[in-house]
Coordinates of C-alpha atoms in Angstrom, one line a residue:
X27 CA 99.8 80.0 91.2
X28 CA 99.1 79.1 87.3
X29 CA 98.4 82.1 84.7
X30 CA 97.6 81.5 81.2
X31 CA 98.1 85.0 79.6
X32 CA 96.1 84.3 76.1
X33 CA 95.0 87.0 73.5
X34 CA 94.1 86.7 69.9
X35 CA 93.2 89.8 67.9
X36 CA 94.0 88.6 64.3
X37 CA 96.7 87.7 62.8
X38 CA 99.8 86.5 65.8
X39 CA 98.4 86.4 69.2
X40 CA 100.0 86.2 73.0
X41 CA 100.4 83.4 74.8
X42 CA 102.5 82.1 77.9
X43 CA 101.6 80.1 80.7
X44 CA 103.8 79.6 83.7
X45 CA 103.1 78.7 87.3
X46 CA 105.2 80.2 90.5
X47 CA 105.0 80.3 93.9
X48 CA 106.1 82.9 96.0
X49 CA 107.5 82.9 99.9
X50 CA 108.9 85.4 102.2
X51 CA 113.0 85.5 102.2
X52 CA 113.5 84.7 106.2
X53 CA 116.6 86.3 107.3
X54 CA 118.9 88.4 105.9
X55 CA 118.9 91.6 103.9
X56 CA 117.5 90.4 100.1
X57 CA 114.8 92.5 99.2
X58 CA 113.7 90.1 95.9
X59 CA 115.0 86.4 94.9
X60 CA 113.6 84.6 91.5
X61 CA 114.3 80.8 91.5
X62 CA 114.1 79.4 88.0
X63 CA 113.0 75.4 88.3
X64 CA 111.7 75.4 85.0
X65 CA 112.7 71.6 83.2
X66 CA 112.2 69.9 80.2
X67 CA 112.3 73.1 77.6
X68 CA 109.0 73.6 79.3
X69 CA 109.5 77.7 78.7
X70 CA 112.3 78.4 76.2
X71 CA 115.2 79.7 78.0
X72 CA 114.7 83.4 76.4
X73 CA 111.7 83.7 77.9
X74 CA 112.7 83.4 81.5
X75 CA 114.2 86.8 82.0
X76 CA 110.6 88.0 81.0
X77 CA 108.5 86.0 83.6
X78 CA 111.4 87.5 86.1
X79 CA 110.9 91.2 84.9
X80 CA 107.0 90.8 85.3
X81 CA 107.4 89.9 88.7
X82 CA 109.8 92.2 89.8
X83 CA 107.3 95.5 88.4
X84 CA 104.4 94.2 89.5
X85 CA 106.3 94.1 93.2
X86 CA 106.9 97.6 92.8
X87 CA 103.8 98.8 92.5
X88 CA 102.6 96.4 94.8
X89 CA 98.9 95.2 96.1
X90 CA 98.5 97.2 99.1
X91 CA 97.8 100.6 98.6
X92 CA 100.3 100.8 95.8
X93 CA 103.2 100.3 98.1
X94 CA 106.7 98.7 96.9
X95 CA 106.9 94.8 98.2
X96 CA 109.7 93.4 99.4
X97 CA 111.7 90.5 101.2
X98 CA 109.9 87.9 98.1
X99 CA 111.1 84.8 96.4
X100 CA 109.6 84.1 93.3
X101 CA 109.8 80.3 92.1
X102 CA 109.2 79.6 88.5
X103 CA 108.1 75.8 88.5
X104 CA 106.4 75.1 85.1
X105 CA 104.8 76.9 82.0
X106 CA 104.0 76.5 78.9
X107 CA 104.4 78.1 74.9
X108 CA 103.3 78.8 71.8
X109 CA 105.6 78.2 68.9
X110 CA 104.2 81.3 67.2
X111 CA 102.3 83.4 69.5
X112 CA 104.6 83.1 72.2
X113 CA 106.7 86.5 73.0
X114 CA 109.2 88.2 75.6
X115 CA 106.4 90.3 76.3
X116 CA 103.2 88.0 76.7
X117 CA 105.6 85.9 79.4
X118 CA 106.1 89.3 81.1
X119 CA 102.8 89.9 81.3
X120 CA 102.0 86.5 82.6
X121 CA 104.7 86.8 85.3
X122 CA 103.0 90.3 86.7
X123 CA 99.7 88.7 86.4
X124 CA 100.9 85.6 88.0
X125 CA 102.7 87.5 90.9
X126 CA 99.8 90.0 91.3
X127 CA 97.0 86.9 92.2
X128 CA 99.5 85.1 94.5
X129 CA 100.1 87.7 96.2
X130 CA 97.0 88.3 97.4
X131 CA 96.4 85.4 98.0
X132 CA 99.4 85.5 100.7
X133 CA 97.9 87.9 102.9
X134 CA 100.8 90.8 102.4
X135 CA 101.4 92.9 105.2
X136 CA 102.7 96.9 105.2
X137 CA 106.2 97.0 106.7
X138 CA 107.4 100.6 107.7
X139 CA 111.3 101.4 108.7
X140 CA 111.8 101.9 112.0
X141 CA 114.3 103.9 113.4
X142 CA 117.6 104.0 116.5
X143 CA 116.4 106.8 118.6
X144 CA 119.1 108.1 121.1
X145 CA 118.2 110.7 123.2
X146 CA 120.7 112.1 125.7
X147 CA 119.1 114.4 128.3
X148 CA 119.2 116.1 131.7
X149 CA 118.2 113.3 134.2
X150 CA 114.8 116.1 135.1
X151 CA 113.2 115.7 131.6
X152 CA 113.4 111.8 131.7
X153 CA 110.2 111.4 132.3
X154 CA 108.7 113.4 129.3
X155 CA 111.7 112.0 127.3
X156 CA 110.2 108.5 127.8
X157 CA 106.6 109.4 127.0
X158 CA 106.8 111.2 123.9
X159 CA 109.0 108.6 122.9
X160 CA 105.8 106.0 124.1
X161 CA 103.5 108.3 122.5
X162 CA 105.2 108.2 119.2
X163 CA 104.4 104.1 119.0
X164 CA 108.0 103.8 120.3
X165 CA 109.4 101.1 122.3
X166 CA 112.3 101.7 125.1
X167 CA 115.0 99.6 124.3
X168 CA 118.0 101.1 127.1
X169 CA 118.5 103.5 129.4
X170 CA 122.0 104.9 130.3
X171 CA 124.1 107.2 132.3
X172 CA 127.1 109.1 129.9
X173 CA 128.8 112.2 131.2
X174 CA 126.3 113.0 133.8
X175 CA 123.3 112.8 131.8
X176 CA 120.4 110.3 130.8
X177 CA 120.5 108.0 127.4
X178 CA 117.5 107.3 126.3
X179 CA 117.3 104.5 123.6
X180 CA 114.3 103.8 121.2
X181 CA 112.8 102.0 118.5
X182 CA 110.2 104.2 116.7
X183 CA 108.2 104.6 113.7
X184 CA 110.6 107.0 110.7
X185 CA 106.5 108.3 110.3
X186 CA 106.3 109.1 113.7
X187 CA 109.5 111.4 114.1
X188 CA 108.3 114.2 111.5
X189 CA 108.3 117.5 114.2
X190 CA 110.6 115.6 116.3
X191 CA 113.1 118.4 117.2
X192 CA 111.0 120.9 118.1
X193 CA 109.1 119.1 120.3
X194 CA 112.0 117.7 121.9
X195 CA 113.3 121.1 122.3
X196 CA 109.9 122.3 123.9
X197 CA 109.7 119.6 126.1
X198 CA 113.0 119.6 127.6
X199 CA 113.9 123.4 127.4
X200 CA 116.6 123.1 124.6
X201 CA 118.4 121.1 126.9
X202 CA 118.4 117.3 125.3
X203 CA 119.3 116.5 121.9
X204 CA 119.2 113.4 119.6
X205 CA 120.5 111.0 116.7
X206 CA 118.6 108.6 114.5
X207 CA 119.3 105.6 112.2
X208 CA 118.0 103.4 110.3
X209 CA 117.4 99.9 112.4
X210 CA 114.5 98.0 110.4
X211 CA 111.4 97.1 109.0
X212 CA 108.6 96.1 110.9
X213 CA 104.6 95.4 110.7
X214 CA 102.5 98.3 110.8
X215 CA 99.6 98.1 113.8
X216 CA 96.8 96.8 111.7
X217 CA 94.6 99.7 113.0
X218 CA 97.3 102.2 111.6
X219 CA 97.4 99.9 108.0
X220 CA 93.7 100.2 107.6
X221 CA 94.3 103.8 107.5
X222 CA 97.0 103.8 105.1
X223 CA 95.3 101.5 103.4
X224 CA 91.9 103.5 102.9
X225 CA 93.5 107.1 102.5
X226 CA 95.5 105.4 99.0
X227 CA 92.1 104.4 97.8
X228 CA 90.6 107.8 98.2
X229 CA 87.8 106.3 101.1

């Protein structure tokens, strides 16, 4: 993606040019990577921390729906400067403006955390165990036997657990109880993204 960030109002002006490309980081934990290929004296070394800091706040307000983006490489490959209107701040405003356009053009996705549900439960309630856990967009990953009783094990939606413990306690007389961690990210249902999506613009 090339930007040319270029404004002259009298006197000094802005100007930097740089072109990046952006990927998703496959693997692993890193939430943001920038890459600096830059050769030649093409963008004076001073600058590069600036193209880098654009970047990384135009990820946090992100393109979709104002959420943070993450799991991005950022690949500074080329540019370009002005001996006098050149600044820390014009190559920071052409690295957000830079990230902002390539980013839609990469057809983002929202990500949500998802977390370990581990129910233990009387063996009788299994059955409304499961389904509110089905109901919640969960997924059964195990079932168990510990110390007499059922172990139920889940991967569900941190959105969908809100209420959780009552209902648990309703549906199973008090008699089941539960632990959650954080497992992972994953892609919200597009259906459910649309609807993110619209509420954060107010439709």
């Amino acid at each position: 993606m090339d930007y040319t960030h270029k404004k002259q109002t009298g006197g000094t002006g802005q100007f930097a040019k740089v072109q990046i490309a952006i990927e998703p980081i496959e693997g692993g934990d890193a939430s943001y990577e920038f890459v600096n290929k830059v050769t030649g004296g093409r963008i004076p070394k001073e600058y590069i921390p600036s193209v880098d800091a654009g970047a990384q706040e135009a990820m946090q307000f992100g393109i979709l729906a104002g959420y943070e983006m993450t799991g991005v490489r950022v690949t500074l490959l080329d540019g370009g400067y002005h001996e006098v209107d050149s600044s820390e701040l014009a190559f920071k405003i052409a690295g957000s403006q830079a990230f902002k356009e390539a980013a839609r053009k990469a057809s983002p996705v929202l990500l949500e955390p998802m977390m370990a549900v581990e129910v233990t439960t009387p063996e009788d309630y299994m059955g409304e165990v499961i389904g509110d856990i089905n109901s919640r967009r969960g997924q059964i990953q195990a079932m168990e036997e510990r110390a007499g009783a059922r172990v139920v094990k889940g991967l569900v939606p941190l959105s969908e657990m809100f209420g959780y413990v009552g209902d648990l306690r309703s549906k199973t007389s008090g008699r089941a109880s539960y632990s959650m961690q954080f497992d992972s990210y994953a892609e919200v249902p597009r259906n459910v993204a649309e609807e993110i999506i619209a509420k954060a613009k107010g439709e």
